[in-house]
Amino acid sequence: MLKKSIDQILVEANESNEHSLKRSLGPFNLILIGVGLTLGAGLFSITGLAAATYAGPAVTISFFIAALGCGLAALCYAEFASMIPVAGSAYTYSYATMGEFFAWIIGWDLVLEYSVGCATVAVSWSQYLTRFLASFNIYLPAQLTMSPFETAQLADGRMVNGWINIPAAMIVIIMTMVVIRGAKGSAIVNAIIVFLKVGVVVVFIAMGWKYINPENYQPYIPQNTGVFGEYGWSGILRGAALVFFVFIGFDAVAASAQETKKPARDLPIGILGSLLVCTVLFGVFAHVLTGLANYKEFANSGAPVAIALQNTPINWISQAVILAILVGYTSVILVDLMAQSRMFYSISRDGLLPKVFSEVHTKFRTPYKSNILLCAFIATFAALVPMRIVGEMTSIGTLLAFLMVCVGILILRKTNPDAVRPFKVPFVPLIPILGILVCLGMMLFLPADTWIRLVVWLAIGMAIYFGYGKKNSVLRKSLEEQKMKD
């Protein structure tokens, strides 16, 4: 099986030339990047959906189960990141342990997570912006805030068809411009955004806590309806699988490895630190949310926080919450775009994608052409395609990537036991095996159609690999040249 050695990966990463990325991120920046991506769509929408549909008030338990799986995978990520501090995250780790083909599968899987997730968040951002402006009697034309496949009923009762979602496309374009300016500039903007939205979350928790109605927690674990996954413990586990994707933030931290000042030290701090911060915030937030309103009230709403606040005397802060959602979505889009381009950068340098994706700007030292091409694709997708429920699709992709990282640790401990490991996963093989079992278990709790979509996406990826990537693989070509010389 065609693999890259760790030494070879490190040599390529440490090359200082016009194709190398600028190292400008410290541990605090990395934690903020992780928190910036995690505290977004999931916190403000998926929490209510998971509670109303699957887990009831016990959605808090769902979050902690998801966090457990993430924690096990995060330890494996941290070991890999300290050993192989380069861009590419799970893709690069798989290249060193399981070979090129499996690395491509994981890389293509992560493309789905970041691209589709980014476009979906952009569409949701557009919807919240429309609602926020309407509160100030500013009304955008409905046709310019929807895709051509959507319709809306106006205040006078007329039905109109959408033309193009301009706000969704514009936020992708604006955030792409920020990302092109460089990782440090992006990190500064992200830091400001993270502080703002975390502040609003803390205010919501602090002010909402005193208005919790204990009756809303009865029963804390609703009785199963007789349908697998609808309440009861099966519902809690399905809820955990649904909310799992919101913890993808630390994968974005690992993807920023090649722009980190001291990756062996800072990456484990960034990965585990962002996971810890988000786990605490999500758990407490979910507890307050389901305490302010009955979980069934969240069933048909994409804005559960607004519903919860209606039951309190502090409903006046609802506009501030919507503003926080807009800010939160903005940071998610920013980090998604940055992580996606770094993933393409790594895959392109290996020859599995065209060179245009790894060309670096002479001044900003960022893969700007990749950013521009991704911007065109994602912005077009966001402008013309209606938003779908992609949480389950993103979750299954994330779980697959995390599972492969856990497998990679077991393989590398066997094949390369003497490698330098600045950070080591404790209790190997127990921790990686538990990570594999938890991730696989949550994947099995997702609906069958989610598995079908994943298989279709991976089939498209394999067609690209065998049609282009395998023929142009840098590693494969170098090995063939070496054989000819020998």
CSV table of C-alpha atoms in Angstrom, one decimal:
chain,number,residue,atom,x,y,z
A,1,MET,CA,0.0,0.0,0.0
A,2,LEU,CA,1.4,3.4,-1.1
A,3,LYS,CA,2.2,5.4,2.1
A,4,LYS,CA,4.2,8.5,3.0
A,5,SER,CA,6.7,8.2,5.7
A,6,ILE,CA,6.5,10.7,8.6
A,7,ASP,CA,10.0,11.9,7.9
A,8,GLN,CA,9.1,12.7,4.3
A,9,ILE,CA,5.9,14.6,5.4
A,10,LEU,CA,7.9,16.6,7.8
A,11,VAL,CA,10.6,17.5,5.3
A,12,GLU,CA,8.0,18.7,2.8
A,13,ALA,CA,6.3,20.7,5.5
A,14,ASN,CA,9.5,22.4,6.7
A,15,GLU,CA,10.5,23.5,3.2
A,16,SER,CA,10.8,27.3,3.1
A,17,ASN,CA,9.8,28.4,-0.3
A,18,GLU,CA,7.1,30.3,-2.2
A,19,HIS,CA,4.7,27.4,-1.7
A,20,SER,CA,5.0,27.3,2.1
A,21,LEU,CA,2.5,28.7,4.6
A,22,LYS,CA,3.3,31.4,7.1
A,23,ARG,CA,3.6,30.2,10.8
A,24,SER,CA,1.7,32.8,12.8
A,25,LEU,CA,-0.7,31.0,15.1
A,26,GLY,CA,-0.2,30.4,18.9
A,27,PRO,CA,-2.2,28.1,21.3
A,28,PHE,CA,-4.7,30.9,22.1
A,29,ASN,CA,-5.4,31.5,18.4
A,30,LEU,CA,-5.9,27.7,17.9
A,31,ILE,CA,-8.4,27.5,20.8
A,32,LEU,CA,-10.4,30.4,19.4
A,33,ILE,CA,-10.4,28.8,15.9
A,34,GLY,CA,-11.8,25.6,17.4
A,35,VAL,CA,-14.4,27.5,19.5
A,36,GLY,CA,-15.2,29.7,16.5
A,37,LEU,CA,-16.3,26.8,14.4
A,38,THR,CA,-18.0,24.8,17.1
A,39,LEU,CA,-20.1,27.6,18.6
A,40,GLY,CA,-22.2,28.2,15.6
A,41,ALA,CA,-25.1,26.5,13.8
A,42,GLY,CA,-25.3,23.7,16.3
A,43,LEU,CA,-25.7,25.8,19.4
A,44,PHE,CA,-28.5,28.0,18.0
A,45,SER,CA,-30.5,25.5,16.0
A,46,ILE,CA,-29.5,21.8,16.4
A,47,THR,CA,-30.0,21.9,20.1
A,48,GLY,CA,-33.7,22.6,19.8
A,49,LEU,CA,-34.1,20.1,16.9
A,50,ALA,CA,-32.4,17.3,18.8
A,51,ALA,CA,-34.5,18.0,21.9
A,52,ALA,CA,-37.8,18.1,20.2
A,53,THR,CA,-37.3,15.2,17.8
A,54,TYR,CA,-35.1,12.7,19.7
A,55,ALA,CA,-33.9,13.3,23.2
A,56,GLY,CA,-36.2,15.8,25.1
A,57,PRO,CA,-34.6,17.6,28.0
A,58,ALA,CA,-32.0,14.8,28.0
A,59,VAL,CA,-30.4,16.4,25.0
A,60,THR,CA,-27.8,17.6,27.6
A,61,ILE,CA,-26.8,13.9,27.9
A,62,SER,CA,-26.7,13.7,24.1
A,63,PHE,CA,-24.1,16.5,24.1
A,64,PHE,CA,-22.0,14.8,26.7
A,65,ILE,CA,-22.1,11.5,24.9
A,66,ALA,CA,-21.0,13.2,21.7
A,67,ALA,CA,-18.3,15.1,23.7
A,68,LEU,CA,-17.0,11.7,25.0
A,69,GLY,CA,-16.6,10.4,21.5
A,70,CYS,CA,-15.0,13.6,20.4
A,71,GLY,CA,-12.7,13.5,23.5
A,72,LEU,CA,-11.4,10.0,22.6
A,73,ALA,CA,-10.8,11.1,19.0
A,74,ALA,CA,-9.3,14.4,20.2
A,75,LEU,CA,-6.6,12.6,22.1
A,76,CYS,CA,-5.7,10.7,18.9
A,77,TYR,CA,-5.8,13.9,16.9
A,78,ALA,CA,-3.4,15.5,19.5
A,79,GLU,CA,-0.8,12.7,19.2
A,80,PHE,CA,-0.9,12.9,15.4
A,81,ALA,CA,-0.8,16.7,15.3
A,82,SER,CA,2.3,16.8,17.6
A,83,MET,CA,4.0,14.1,15.5
A,84,ILE,CA,3.0,15.4,12.1
A,85,PRO,CA,2.4,19.1,12.4
A,86,VAL,CA,1.4,19.9,8.9
A,87,ALA,CA,-1.7,21.0,7.0
A,88,GLY,CA,-4.2,18.4,6.1
A,89,SER,CA,-5.4,17.0,9.4
A,90,ALA,CA,-7.0,13.5,9.2
A,91,TYR,CA,-6.0,13.4,5.5
A,92,THR,CA,-2.3,13.7,6.2
A,93,TYR,CA,-2.5,11.3,9.2
A,94,SER,CA,-4.2,8.7,7.0
A,95,TYR,CA,-1.5,9.1,4.3
A,96,ALA,CA,1.2,8.2,6.8
A,97,THR,CA,-0.7,5.2,8.3
A,98,MET,CA,-3.2,3.6,5.9
A,99,GLY,CA,-1.9,4.8,2.5
A,100,GLU,CA,-2.8,7.1,-0.3
A,101,PHE,CA,-6.2,5.6,-1.2
A,102,PHE,CA,-7.6,5.8,2.3
A,103,ALA,CA,-6.1,9.3,2.7
A,104,TRP,CA,-8.0,10.4,-0.4
A,105,ILE,CA,-11.3,9.0,0.9
A,106,ILE,CA,-10.9,10.9,4.2
A,107,GLY,CA,-9.8,14.1,2.4
A,108,TRP,CA,-12.8,13.9,0.1
A,109,ASP,CA,-15.0,13.1,3.0
A,110,LEU,CA,-13.8,16.3,4.7
A,111,VAL,CA,-14.5,18.3,1.5
A,112,LEU,CA,-18.1,17.4,1.9
A,113,GLU,CA,-18.2,18.5,5.6
A,114,TYR,CA,-16.6,21.9,5.0
A,115,SER,CA,-18.1,22.9,1.6
A,116,VAL,CA,-21.7,21.8,2.1
A,117,GLY,CA,-21.7,22.8,5.8
A,118,CYS,CA,-20.3,26.3,4.8
A,119,ALA,CA,-23.0,26.8,2.2
A,120,THR,CA,-25.7,25.7,4.5
A,121,VAL,CA,-24.6,28.0,7.3
A,122,ALA,CA,-24.5,30.9,4.7
A,123,VAL,CA,-28.1,30.2,3.7
A,124,SER,CA,-29.2,30.1,7.4
A,125,TRP,CA,-27.2,33.4,8.0
A,126,SER,CA,-29.2,35.0,5.2
A,127,GLN,CA,-32.5,33.9,6.9
A,128,TYR,CA,-31.5,35.3,10.2
A,129,LEU,CA,-30.3,38.6,8.6
A,130,THR,CA,-33.7,39.0,7.0
A,131,ARG,CA,-35.4,38.5,10.3
A,132,PHE,CA,-33.0,40.8,12.1
A,133,LEU,CA,-33.5,43.6,9.6
A,134,ALA,CA,-37.3,43.1,9.6
A,135,SER,CA,-37.3,44.0,13.3
A,136,PHE,CA,-36.1,47.5,12.3
A,137,ASN,CA,-38.7,47.7,9.5
A,138,ILE,CA,-36.1,47.0,6.8
A,139,TYR,CA,-37.5,44.4,4.4
A,140,LEU,CA,-35.3,42.8,1.7
A,141,PRO,CA,-37.1,41.6,-1.4
A,142,ALA,CA,-38.1,38.0,-0.8
A,143,GLN,CA,-37.0,37.0,-4.3
A,144,LEU,CA,-33.4,38.1,-3.5
A,145,THR,CA,-33.1,36.1,-0.3
A,146,MET,CA,-34.3,32.7,-1.6
A,147,SER,CA,-33.1,30.1,-4.1
A,148,PRO,CA,-35.1,29.6,-7.3
A,149,PHE,CA,-36.5,26.4,-5.8
A,150,GLU,CA,-38.1,28.1,-2.8
A,151,THR,CA,-41.4,30.1,-2.3
A,152,ALA,CA,-42.6,32.4,0.4
A,153,GLN,CA,-45.9,34.0,1.4
A,154,LEU,CA,-45.8,37.8,1.7
A,155,ALA,CA,-47.7,39.8,4.3
A,156,ASP,CA,-50.5,40.5,1.8
A,157,GLY,CA,-51.0,36.8,1.2
A,158,ARG,CA,-49.2,36.6,-2.2
A,159,MET,CA,-46.9,33.7,-3.0
A,160,VAL,CA,-43.5,34.6,-4.6
A,161,ASN,CA,-40.7,32.4,-6.0
A,162,GLY,CA,-37.1,33.0,-5.1
A,163,TRP,CA,-34.6,34.2,-7.7
A,164,ILE,CA,-31.2,34.2,-6.0
A,165,ASN,CA,-30.0,34.3,-2.3
A,166,ILE,CA,-27.8,37.3,-2.5
A,167,PRO,CA,-27.0,37.7,1.2
A,168,ALA,CA,-25.8,34.1,1.4
A,169,ALA,CA,-23.5,34.5,-1.5
A,170,MET,CA,-22.2,37.9,-0.2
A,171,ILE,CA,-21.2,36.6,3.2
A,172,VAL,CA,-19.2,33.8,1.6
A,173,ILE,CA,-17.4,36.3,-0.7
A,174,ILE,CA,-16.6,38.7,2.2
A,175,MET,CA,-15.3,36.0,4.4
A,176,THR,CA,-13.2,34.6,1.6
A,177,MET,CA,-11.5,38.1,1.2
A,178,VAL,CA,-10.7,37.9,4.9
A,179,VAL,CA,-9.2,34.4,4.6
A,180,ILE,CA,-7.1,35.4,1.6
A,181,ARG,CA,-5.5,38.2,3.7
A,182,GLY,CA,-3.8,35.5,5.8
A,183,ALA,CA,-4.3,33.2,8.8
A,184,LYS,CA,-3.2,35.8,11.3
A,185,GLY,CA,-5.7,38.4,10.1
A,186,SER,CA,-8.4,35.7,10.0
A,187,ALA,CA,-7.5,34.7,13.5
A,188,ILE,CA,-7.8,38.3,14.7
A,189,VAL,CA,-11.2,38.7,13.2
A,190,ASN,CA,-12.2,35.2,14.5
A,191,ALA,CA,-11.0,36.2,18.0
A,192,ILE,CA,-13.2,39.3,18.0
A,193,ILE,CA,-16.2,37.3,16.8
A,194,VAL,CA,-15.7,34.5,19.3
A,195,PHE,CA,-15.5,36.9,22.2
A,196,LEU,CA,-18.7,38.6,21.1
A,197,LYS,CA,-20.8,35.4,20.7
A,198,VAL,CA,-19.4,33.6,23.8
A,199,GLY,CA,-20.3,36.8,25.8
A,200,VAL,CA,-23.9,36.6,24.5
A,201,VAL,CA,-24.1,32.9,25.3
A,202,VAL,CA,-22.8,33.5,28.9
A,203,VAL,CA,-25.4,36.3,29.3
A,204,PHE,CA,-28.2,34.0,28.1
A,205,ILE,CA,-27.1,31.4,30.5
A,206,ALA,CA,-26.7,33.8,33.5
A,207,MET,CA,-30.0,35.6,32.9
A,208,GLY,CA,-32.0,32.6,31.8
A,209,TRP,CA,-31.0,30.4,34.8
A,210,LYS,CA,-33.2,32.2,37.3
A,211,TYR,CA,-36.3,31.6,35.0
A,212,ILE,CA,-35.9,27.9,34.6
A,213,ASN,CA,-39.1,26.0,35.2
A,214,PRO,CA,-38.4,22.6,36.7
A,215,GLU,CA,-41.6,21.2,35.2
A,216,ASN,CA,-40.1,21.5,31.8
A,217,TYR,CA,-37.6,18.7,32.8
A,218,GLN,CA,-40.5,16.3,33.5
A,219,PRO,CA,-39.9,13.7,32.3
A,220,TYR,CA,-36.2,14.3,31.8
A,221,ILE,CA,-36.0,11.2,29.5
A,222,PRO,CA,-39.3,11.0,27.7
A,223,GLN,CA,-40.7,7.5,27.1
A,224,ASN,CA,-39.8,6.0,23.8
A,225,THR,CA,-42.8,6.2,21.3
A,226,GLY,CA,-42.2,2.6,20.1
A,227,VAL,CA,-40.2,3.9,17.2
A,228,PHE,CA,-36.4,3.5,17.4
A,229,GLY,CA,-34.7,6.8,18.0
A,230,GLU,CA,-37.8,8.7,19.1
A,231,TYR,CA,-37.0,9.5,22.8
A,232,GLY,CA,-35.9,7.0,25.4
A,233,TRP,CA,-32.2,6.0,25.4
A,234,SER,CA,-32.2,5.3,21.7
A,235,GLY,CA,-33.4,8.9,21.2
A,236,ILE,CA,-30.6,10.2,23.4
A,237,LEU,CA,-28.0,8.3,21.3
A,238,ARG,CA,-29.6,9.4,18.0
A,239,GLY,CA,-29.5,13.0,19.4
A,240,ALA,CA,-25.8,12.5,20.1
A,241,ALA,CA,-25.2,11.4,16.6
A,242,LEU,CA,-27.1,14.5,15.3
A,243,VAL,CA,-25.2,17.0,17.4
A,244,PHE,CA,-21.8,15.3,16.8
A,245,PHE,CA,-20.9,17.5,13.9
A,246,VAL,CA,-20.8,20.7,16.0
A,247,PHE,CA,-17.6,19.4,17.6
A,248,ILE,CA,-15.7,19.5,14.3
A,249,GLY,CA,-13.9,22.6,15.4
A,250,PHE,CA,-10.8,20.8,16.7
A,251,ASP,CA,-10.4,19.2,13.2
A,252,ALA,CA,-10.1,22.7,11.9
A,253,VAL,CA,-7.4,23.3,14.6
A,254,ALA,CA,-5.4,20.3,13.3
A,255,ALA,CA,-5.9,21.6,9.7
A,256,SER,CA,-4.0,24.8,10.7
A,257,ALA,CA,-0.9,22.9,11.9
A,258,GLN,CA,1.4,24.2,9.2
A,259,GLU,CA,0.6,27.8,10.2
A,260,THR,CA,1.3,27.2,13.9
A,261,LYS,CA,4.4,28.6,15.5
A,262,LYS,CA,5.2,25.7,17.8
A,263,PRO,CA,2.9,22.9,16.6
A,264,ALA,CA,4.3,20.1,18.8
A,265,ARG,CA,3.3,22.1,21.9
A,266,ASP,CA,0.4,24.3,20.7
A,267,LEU,CA,-1.7,21.8,18.7
A,268,PRO,CA,-2.6,19.5,21.6
A,269,ILE,CA,-3.5,22.6,23.6
A,270,GLY,CA,-5.6,24.0,20.9
A,271,ILE,CA,-7.4,20.7,20.1
A,272,LEU,CA,-8.2,19.7,23.7
A,273,GLY,CA,-8.7,23.2,24.9
A,274,SER,CA,-11.4,24.1,22.3
A,275,LEU,CA,-13.1,20.8,23.0
A,276,LEU,CA,-13.2,21.4,26.8
A,277,VAL,CA,-14.6,25.0,26.4
A,278,CYS,CA,-17.3,24.0,24.0
A,279,THR,CA,-18.4,20.9,26.0
A,280,VAL,CA,-19.0,23.0,29.1
A,281,LEU,CA,-20.8,25.8,27.1
A,282,PHE,CA,-23.0,23.3,25.1
A,283,GLY,CA,-24.0,21.3,28.2
A,284,VAL,CA,-25.0,24.3,30.3
A,285,PHE,CA,-26.7,26.1,27.3
A,286,ALA,CA,-28.8,23.0,26.6
A,287,HIS,CA,-29.8,22.7,30.2
A,288,VAL,CA,-31.0,26.3,30.4
A,289,LEU,CA,-32.7,26.2,27.0
A,290,THR,CA,-34.8,23.1,27.8
A,291,GLY,CA,-35.6,24.5,31.2
A,292,LEU,CA,-37.1,27.7,29.9
A,293,ALA,CA,-39.5,26.0,27.5
A,294,ASN,CA,-41.0,22.6,27.0
A,295,TYR,CA,-38.9,20.6,24.5
A,296,LYS,CA,-42.0,20.0,22.3
A,297,GLU,CA,-42.2,23.8,21.6
A,298,PHE,CA,-39.0,23.6,19.6
A,299,ALA,CA,-40.4,21.1,17.0
A,300,ASN,CA,-41.1,23.4,14.1
A,301,SER,CA,-38.7,26.2,14.7
A,302,GLY,CA,-35.2,27.0,13.6
A,303,ALA,CA,-34.9,29.5,16.3
A,304,PRO,CA,-35.3,27.7,19.7
A,305,VAL,CA,-33.6,30.4,21.6
A,306,ALA,CA,-36.3,33.0,20.6
A,307,ILE,CA,-39.0,30.5,21.7
A,308,ALA,CA,-37.3,30.0,25.1
A,309,LEU,CA,-36.9,33.7,25.7
A,310,GLN,CA,-40.7,34.2,25.1
A,311,ASN,CA,-41.3,32.5,28.3
A,312,THR,CA,-39.3,34.9,30.3
A,313,PRO,CA,-39.4,38.7,31.2
A,314,ILE,CA,-36.1,39.1,29.3
A,315,ASN,CA,-37.6,38.6,25.8
A,316,TRP,CA,-36.1,42.1,25.0
A,317,ILE,CA,-32.7,40.5,24.5
A,318,SER,CA,-34.0,38.3,21.6
A,319,GLN,CA,-32.6,40.8,19.0
A,320,ALA,CA,-29.3,40.6,20.7
A,321,VAL,CA,-29.5,36.8,20.4
A,322,ILE,CA,-30.3,37.0,16.7
A,323,LEU,CA,-27.3,39.3,16.3
A,324,ALA,CA,-25.2,36.8,18.2
A,325,ILE,CA,-26.4,34.1,15.8
A,326,LEU,CA,-25.4,36.2,12.8
A,327,VAL,CA,-22.0,36.8,14.4
A,328,GLY,CA,-21.6,33.1,15.2
A,329,TYR,CA,-22.5,32.0,11.8
A,330,THR,CA,-20.0,34.5,10.3
A,331,SER,CA,-17.1,32.9,12.3
A,332,VAL,CA,-18.3,29.4,11.3
A,333,ILE,CA,-18.1,30.4,7.6
A,334,LEU,CA,-14.7,32.0,8.1
A,335,VAL,CA,-13.2,28.9,9.7
A,336,ASP,CA,-14.9,26.6,7.3
A,337,LEU,CA,-13.4,28.4,4.3
A,338,MET,CA,-9.9,28.5,5.9
A,339,ALA,CA,-9.9,24.8,6.8
A,340,GLN,CA,-11.3,23.8,3.4
A,341,SER,CA,-8.6,25.6,1.5
A,342,ARG,CA,-5.8,24.1,3.7
A,343,MET,CA,-7.2,20.7,3.0
A,344,PHE,CA,-7.1,21.3,-0.7
A,345,TYR,CA,-3.6,22.8,-0.3
A,346,SER,CA,-2.3,19.5,1.1
A,347,ILE,CA,-4.1,17.2,-1.3
A,348,SER,CA,-2.9,19.4,-4.3
A,349,ARG,CA,0.7,19.3,-3.1
A,350,ASP,CA,0.5,15.5,-3.2
A,351,GLY,CA,-0.7,15.7,-6.8
A,352,LEU,CA,-4.1,14.3,-6.2
A,353,LEU,CA,-5.7,17.6,-7.2
A,354,PRO,CA,-4.5,20.1,-9.8
A,355,LYS,CA,-1.6,22.5,-8.8
A,356,VAL,CA,-3.9,25.5,-8.8
A,357,PHE,CA,-5.1,24.5,-5.3
A,358,SER,CA,-1.6,24.8,-3.8
A,359,GLU,CA,-0.4,28.0,-5.4
A,360,VAL,CA,0.4,30.5,-2.6
A,361,HIS,CA,0.1,34.3,-2.8
A,362,THR,CA,3.5,36.0,-2.9
A,363,LYS,CA,2.5,38.6,-0.2
A,364,PHE,CA,-0.1,37.0,2.0
A,365,ARG,CA,1.3,33.4,1.7
A,366,THR,CA,-2.1,31.9,1.5
A,367,PRO,CA,-3.6,29.5,-1.1
A,368,TYR,CA,-5.5,32.3,-2.6
A,369,LYS,CA,-6.5,30.6,-5.9
A,370,SER,CA,-7.9,27.7,-4.0
A,371,ASN,CA,-9.9,30.2,-1.8
A,372,ILE,CA,-11.2,32.0,-4.9
A,373,LEU,CA,-12.3,28.7,-6.6
A,374,LEU,CA,-13.9,27.4,-3.5
A,375,CYS,CA,-15.6,30.8,-3.0
A,376,ALA,CA,-17.1,30.6,-6.5
A,377,PHE,CA,-18.4,27.1,-5.9
A,378,ILE,CA,-19.8,27.6,-2.3
A,379,ALA,CA,-21.3,31.1,-3.0
A,380,THR,CA,-23.1,29.7,-6.1
A,381,PHE,CA,-24.3,26.8,-4.2
A,382,ALA,CA,-25.5,29.0,-1.3
A,383,ALA,CA,-27.2,31.5,-3.7
A,384,LEU,CA,-29.1,28.9,-5.9
A,385,VAL,CA,-29.7,25.8,-3.7
A,386,PRO,CA,-32.3,25.7,-0.9
A,387,MET,CA,-31.1,24.8,2.6
A,388,ARG,CA,-31.5,21.1,3.5
A,389,ILE,CA,-31.1,19.3,6.8
A,390,VAL,CA,-27.4,18.4,6.5
A,391,GLY,CA,-26.6,17.9,10.1
A,392,GLU,CA,-26.8,14.1,9.8
A,393,MET,CA,-24.8,14.1,6.6
A,394,THR,CA,-22.1,16.3,8.1
A,395,SER,CA,-22.1,14.1,11.3
A,396,ILE,CA,-21.5,10.9,9.5
A,397,GLY,CA,-18.6,12.4,7.6
A,398,THR,CA,-17.1,13.7,10.8
A,399,LEU,CA,-17.6,10.4,12.6
A,400,LEU,CA,-15.9,8.6,9.7
A,401,ALA,CA,-12.9,10.9,9.8
A,402,PHE,CA,-12.5,10.6,13.6
A,403,LEU,CA,-12.8,6.8,13.4
A,404,MET,CA,-10.0,6.6,10.9
A,405,VAL,CA,-7.8,8.8,13.1
A,406,CYS,CA,-8.3,6.4,16.0
A,407,VAL,CA,-7.5,3.5,13.7
A,408,GLY,CA,-4.4,5.3,12.5
A,409,ILE,CA,-3.0,5.6,16.1
A,410,LEU,CA,-3.3,1.8,16.5
A,411,ILE,CA,-1.5,1.2,13.2
A,412,LEU,CA,1.3,3.8,13.8
A,413,ARG,CA,2.0,2.5,17.3
A,414,LYS,CA,2.5,-0.9,15.7
A,415,THR,CA,4.5,0.1,12.6
A,416,ASN,CA,6.5,3.0,14.0
A,417,PRO,CA,6.8,2.5,17.8
A,418,ASP,CA,10.0,4.5,18.1
A,419,ALA,CA,8.7,7.7,16.5
A,420,VAL,CA,9.1,10.9,18.5
A,421,ARG,CA,5.7,11.7,20.1
A,422,PRO,CA,5.7,15.1,22.0
A,423,PHE,CA,2.1,14.2,23.0
A,424,LYS,CA,1.1,10.5,23.6
A,425,VAL,CA,-2.4,9.1,23.9
A,426,PRO,CA,-2.6,7.4,27.3
A,427,PHE,CA,-3.8,3.8,27.8
A,428,VAL,CA,-3.2,2.6,24.2
A,429,PRO,CA,-4.9,0.5,22.8
A,430,LEU,CA,-7.9,1.1,25.1
A,431,ILE,CA,-8.5,4.8,24.2
A,432,PRO,CA,-8.3,4.4,20.4
A,433,ILE,CA,-10.5,1.3,20.5
A,434,LEU,CA,-13.1,3.1,22.6
A,435,GLY,CA,-12.9,6.0,20.2
A,436,ILE,CA,-13.6,3.6,17.3
A,437,LEU,CA,-16.5,1.9,19.0
A,438,VAL,CA,-18.2,5.2,20.1
A,439,CYS,CA,-17.8,6.8,16.7
A,440,LEU,CA,-19.0,3.6,14.9
A,441,GLY,CA,-21.9,3.3,17.3
A,442,MET,CA,-23.1,6.8,16.7
A,443,MET,CA,-22.8,6.3,12.9
A,444,LEU,CA,-25.1,3.3,13.2
A,445,PHE,CA,-27.7,5.4,15.0
A,446,LEU,CA,-28.0,7.7,12.0
A,447,PRO,CA,-30.8,7.1,9.4
A,448,ALA,CA,-30.2,4.8,6.4
A,449,ASP,CA,-30.6,7.6,3.8
A,450,THR,CA,-27.7,9.3,5.4
A,451,TRP,CA,-25.5,6.3,4.7
A,452,ILE,CA,-26.7,6.2,1.1
A,453,ARG,CA,-25.7,9.9,0.5
A,454,LEU,CA,-22.3,9.2,2.0
A,455,VAL,CA,-21.8,6.2,-0.3
A,456,VAL,CA,-22.8,8.3,-3.3
A,457,TRP,CA,-20.4,11.1,-2.4
A,458,LEU,CA,-17.5,8.7,-1.8
A,459,ALA,CA,-18.2,7.0,-5.2
A,460,ILE,CA,-17.8,10.4,-6.9
A,461,GLY,CA,-14.6,10.9,-5.0
A,462,MET,CA,-13.2,7.5,-6.1
A,463,ALA,CA,-14.0,8.4,-9.7
A,464,ILE,CA,-11.9,11.5,-9.4
A,465,TYR,CA,-9.1,9.6,-7.7
A,466,PHE,CA,-8.8,6.9,-10.3
A,467,GLY,CA,-9.4,9.4,-13.1
A,468,TYR,CA,-6.9,12.0,-12.1
A,469,GLY,CA,-5.3,11.6,-8.6
A,470,LYS,CA,-3.7,8.2,-9.0
A,471,LYS,CA,-2.2,9.2,-12.4
A,472,ASN,CA,-0.7,12.4,-11.0
A,473,SER,CA,0.3,11.3,-7.5
A,474,VAL,CA,3.6,12.9,-6.6
A,475,LEU,CA,4.6,10.0,-4.3
A,476,ARG,CA,3.7,7.4,-7.0
A,477,LYS,CA,5.7,9.2,-9.6
A,478,SER,CA,8.7,9.5,-7.4
A,479,LEU,CA,8.6,5.8,-6.5
A,480,GLU,CA,8.3,4.9,-10.2
A,481,GLU,CA,11.3,7.1,-11.0
A,482,GLN,CA,13.3,5.5,-8.3
A,483,LYS,CA,12.5,2.1,-9.6
A,484,MET,CA,13.7,3.1,-13.1
A,485,LYS,CA,17.0,4.4,-11.7
A,486,ASP,CA,17.5,1.2,-9.7
